[in-house]
mmCIF file of C-alpha atoms in Angstrom:
data_model
loop_
_atom_site.group_PDB
_atom_site.id
_atom_site.type_symbol
_atom_site.label_atom_id
_atom_site.label_comp_id
_atom_site.label_asym_id
_atom_site.label_seq_id
_atom_site.Cartn_x
_atom_site.Cartn_y
_atom_site.Cartn_z
ATOM 1 C CA MET A 1 91.128 143.178 65.128
ATOM 2 C CA ILE A 2 90.723 139.378 64.733
ATOM 3 C CA ARG A 3 90.001 138.099 67.849
ATOM 4 C CA PRO A 4 92.057 134.417 68.951
ATOM 5 C CA LEU A 5 89.592 131.073 68.514
ATOM 6 C CA LEU A 6 89.875 130.337 72.063
ATOM 7 C CA SER A 7 89.483 133.093 74.433
ATOM 8 C CA ARG A 8 91.414 132.840 77.900
ATOM 9 C CA ARG A 9 87.289 132.738 78.874
ATOM 10 C CA LEU A 10 86.696 129.744 76.946
ATOM 11 C CA VAL A 11 89.859 127.859 78.186
ATOM 12 C CA LEU A 12 88.750 128.698 81.603
ATOM 13 C CA GLY A 13 85.091 127.720 81.499
ATOM 14 C CA GLY A 14 85.993 124.499 79.920
ATOM 15 C CA THR A 15 88.492 123.518 82.300
ATOM 16 C CA VAL A 16 85.637 123.779 85.216
ATOM 17 C CA LEU A 17 83.385 122.246 83.401
ATOM 18 C CA LEU A 18 85.879 119.326 82.811
ATOM 19 C CA GLY A 19 86.357 119.412 86.470
ATOM 20 C CA VAL A 20 82.433 119.187 87.317
ATOM 21 C CA GLY A 21 82.331 116.293 84.696
ATOM 22 C CA LEU A 22 84.991 114.520 86.655
ATOM 23 C CA GLY A 23 83.592 114.612 89.712
ATOM 24 C CA VAL A 24 86.168 117.450 91.092
ATOM 25 C CA PRO A 25 84.229 120.017 93.627
ATOM 26 C CA LEU A 26 84.509 123.770 92.475
ATOM 27 C CA GLY A 27 87.175 125.472 93.760
ATOM 28 C CA ARG A 28 88.759 122.157 94.687
ATOM 29 C CA ALA A 29 90.393 121.219 91.619
ATOM 30 C CA ARG A 30 94.438 119.919 92.073
ATOM 31 C CA ALA A 31 96.447 117.801 90.096
ATOM 32 C CA ALA A 32 96.425 113.915 90.632
ATOM 33 C CA THR A 33 99.070 111.960 92.650
ATOM 34 C CA LEU A 34 100.992 109.657 91.015
ATOM 35 C CA VAL A 35 100.704 106.149 92.706
ATOM 36 C CA GLN A 36 104.469 104.103 91.453
ATOM 37 C CA VAL A 37 103.357 100.206 92.211
ATOM 38 C CA ARG A 38 105.204 97.473 92.362
ATOM 39 C CA LYS A 39 103.367 94.075 92.243
ATOM 40 C CA GLN A 40 103.881 90.563 91.753
ATOM 41 C CA ARG A 41 103.403 88.898 88.162
ATOM 42 C CA GLY A 42 99.932 87.211 88.602
ATOM 43 C CA CYS A 43 98.635 88.944 91.691
ATOM 44 C CA SER A 44 94.523 89.966 90.953
ATOM 45 C CA CYS A 45 94.043 91.662 94.260
ATOM 46 C CA CYS A 46 96.854 93.939 93.258
ATOM 47 C CA ASP A 47 95.288 94.943 90.224
ATOM 48 C CA GLY A 48 92.103 95.110 92.626
ATOM 49 C CA TRP A 49 93.689 97.551 94.528
ATOM 50 C CA VAL A 50 94.990 99.900 91.570
ATOM 51 C CA GLU A 51 91.215 99.784 90.223
ATOM 52 C CA HIS A 52 90.545 101.200 93.688
ATOM 53 C CA LEU A 53 92.947 104.007 93.571
ATOM 54 C CA ARG A 54 92.172 105.137 90.274
ATOM 55 C CA ALA A 55 88.316 104.920 90.684
ATOM 56 C CA ASN A 56 89.399 107.391 93.525
ATOM 57 C CA GLY A 57 91.285 109.915 91.476
ATOM 58 C CA PHE A 58 94.939 108.506 91.612
ATOM 59 C CA ILE A 59 96.972 107.715 88.595
ATOM 60 C CA CYS A 60 98.838 104.253 88.765
ATOM 61 C CA GLU A 61 102.007 103.793 87.446
ATOM 62 C CA VAL A 62 102.749 99.568 87.868
ATOM 63 C CA SER A 63 105.313 97.431 87.602
ATOM 64 C CA THR A 64 105.424 94.080 87.523
ATOM 65 C CA LEU A 65 108.270 91.842 88.739
ATOM 66 C CA ASP A 66 108.896 88.401 90.055
ATOM 67 C CA ASP A 67 109.840 89.153 93.533
ATOM 68 C CA LEU A 68 109.377 92.247 95.705
ATOM 69 C CA THR A 69 111.372 91.340 98.379
ATOM 70 C CA SER A 70 114.553 93.739 97.542
ATOM 71 C CA VAL A 71 111.819 96.368 96.788
ATOM 72 C CA LYS A 72 110.344 96.310 100.151
ATOM 73 C CA ALA A 73 113.788 96.047 101.983
ATOM 74 C CA ASN A 74 114.982 99.046 100.032
ATOM 75 C CA LEU A 75 112.138 101.087 100.724
ATOM 76 C CA GLY A 76 112.219 100.469 104.422
ATOM 77 C CA VAL A 77 108.899 98.268 104.735
ATOM 78 C CA PRO A 78 109.343 96.547 108.288
ATOM 79 C CA GLU A 79 108.877 92.552 108.002
ATOM 80 C CA ALA A 80 105.794 92.267 109.953
ATOM 81 C CA LEU A 81 103.815 95.032 107.862
ATOM 82 C CA ARG A 82 104.817 93.534 104.403
ATOM 83 C CA SER A 83 101.902 92.444 101.624
ATOM 84 C CA CYS A 84 101.760 91.854 98.398
ATOM 85 C CA HIS A 85 102.466 94.834 96.918
ATOM 86 C CA THR A 86 104.375 98.068 97.434
ATOM 87 C CA ALA A 87 103.811 101.600 96.302
ATOM 88 C CA THR A 88 105.253 104.802 96.495
ATOM 89 C CA ALA A 89 103.493 108.335 96.147
ATOM 90 C CA GLU A 90 104.983 111.536 97.003
ATOM 91 C CA GLY A 91 107.751 110.331 98.831
ATOM 92 C CA TYR A 92 105.876 107.845 101.103
ATOM 93 C CA VAL A 93 105.742 104.193 101.092
ATOM 94 C CA VAL A 94 102.475 102.598 100.614
ATOM 95 C CA GLU A 95 102.510 98.971 101.671
ATOM 96 C CA GLY A 96 99.416 96.457 101.072
ATOM 97 C CA HIS A 97 95.661 97.726 100.533
ATOM 98 C CA VAL A 98 95.704 100.977 102.036
ATOM 99 C CA PRO A 99 92.397 102.564 101.162
ATOM 100 C CA ALA A 100 92.516 105.442 99.258
ATOM 101 C CA SER A 101 91.045 107.793 101.787
ATOM 102 C CA ALA A 102 93.908 106.816 104.081
ATOM 103 C CA LEU A 103 96.386 107.559 101.248
ATOM 104 C CA ARG A 104 94.312 111.255 101.135
ATOM 105 C CA ARG A 105 94.554 112.146 104.375
ATOM 106 C CA LEU A 106 98.664 110.993 104.329
ATOM 107 C CA LEU A 107 99.402 113.716 101.523
ATOM 108 C CA ALA A 108 97.183 116.212 103.225
ATOM 109 C CA GLU A 109 98.346 115.726 106.556
ATOM 110 C CA ARG A 110 102.113 115.144 105.619
ATOM 111 C CA PRO A 111 103.313 113.432 108.629
ATOM 112 C CA ALA A 112 106.836 112.876 109.254
ATOM 113 C CA ILE A 113 106.801 108.775 108.701
ATOM 114 C CA GLN A 114 107.648 106.832 105.874
ATOM 115 C CA GLY A 115 104.666 105.562 105.096
ATOM 116 C CA LEU A 116 101.362 103.597 105.643
ATOM 117 C CA ALA A 117 100.692 99.829 105.709
ATOM 118 C CA VAL A 118 98.147 96.971 105.571
ATOM 119 C CA PRO A 119 99.799 93.867 106.867
ATOM 120 C CA GLY A 120 98.221 90.759 105.298
ATOM 121 C CA MET A 121 95.468 90.747 103.046
ATOM 122 C CA PRO A 122 92.339 91.978 105.085
ATOM 123 C CA LEU A 123 89.140 90.741 103.349
ATOM 124 C CA GLY A 124 86.870 93.236 102.423
ATOM 125 C CA SER A 125 89.697 95.958 101.847
ATOM 126 C CA PRO A 126 90.491 97.636 98.403
ATOM 127 C CA GLY A 127 91.260 94.940 96.099
ATOM 128 C CA MET A 128 90.276 92.059 98.344
ATOM 129 C CA PRO A 129 86.577 91.144 97.935
ATOM 130 C CA GLY A 130 84.960 88.854 100.717
ATOM 131 C CA GLU A 131 82.521 88.255 103.248
ATOM 132 C CA PRO A 132 82.583 88.708 106.084
ATOM 133 C CA VAL A 133 84.892 91.958 105.957
ATOM 134 C CA ASP A 134 87.702 92.268 108.336
ATOM 135 C CA GLU A 135 88.497 94.941 110.858
ATOM 136 C CA TYR A 136 91.875 96.381 110.283
ATOM 137 C CA ALA A 137 94.470 98.983 111.095
ATOM 138 C CA VAL A 138 96.494 101.207 108.751
ATOM 139 C CA ILE A 139 99.866 101.323 110.428
ATOM 140 C CA ALA A 140 101.904 104.222 109.827
ATOM 141 C CA PHE A 141 105.617 103.405 110.262
ATOM 142 C CA ALA A 142 109.055 105.433 110.590
ATOM 143 C CA LYS A 143 112.550 105.329 109.547
ATOM 144 C CA ASP A 144 113.354 105.153 113.106
ATOM 145 C CA GLY A 145 111.069 101.640 113.643
ATOM 146 C CA THR A 146 108.233 103.249 115.406
ATOM 147 C CA GLN A 147 104.805 102.388 114.376
ATOM 148 C CA ARG A 148 101.169 103.304 115.055
ATOM 149 C CA THR A 149 97.727 102.756 114.050
ATOM 150 C CA PHE A 150 97.037 105.599 111.564
ATOM 151 C CA MET A 151 93.427 105.007 110.974
ATOM 152 C CA ARG A 152 90.873 101.927 111.032
ATOM 153 C CA PHE A 153 88.670 100.501 108.981
ATOM 154 C CA SER A 154 86.119 97.491 108.443
ATOM 155 C CA GLY A 155 86.440 96.735 104.893
ATOM 156 C CA GLU A 156 86.561 99.891 102.819
ATOM 157 C CA ARG A 157 84.625 101.716 105.660
ATOM 158 C CA GLU A 158 86.580 104.071 107.916
ATOM 159 C CA THR A 159 85.674 103.124 111.943
ATOM 160 C CA ILE A 160 86.880 104.992 115.134
#
């Protein structure tokens, strides 16, 4: 009997080793989330935010546009919460410099909201280097216009 070159054990073992090599905890491997990012041409902080997401295991597909006003309006981002880039992930809107940990929590909990936003461009938030770092809130917003604080941060560090 001829044995196939790649046995099931070899493939499964290689998959586990690849996951460990990529920093994925054993037993917790899952497909990476695709984040579709729309950014304005020439905005370097948007590139920094994309790199932050990629470094935290997200797959980013980036579209560069001259004007995002209609994108933000079509996705229902309230004007007061708008920032320099807009993204979508698994049906949620992600506006501005939202830390990867907040996005992970959103996707794990799946609350009945439209999305998350970090209005403005707080210093120290992902993609916005600078000192001293700002304290800021990640705001959850819903289609009915309600808003609430989802998480609080100082730079990239979650606060209570």
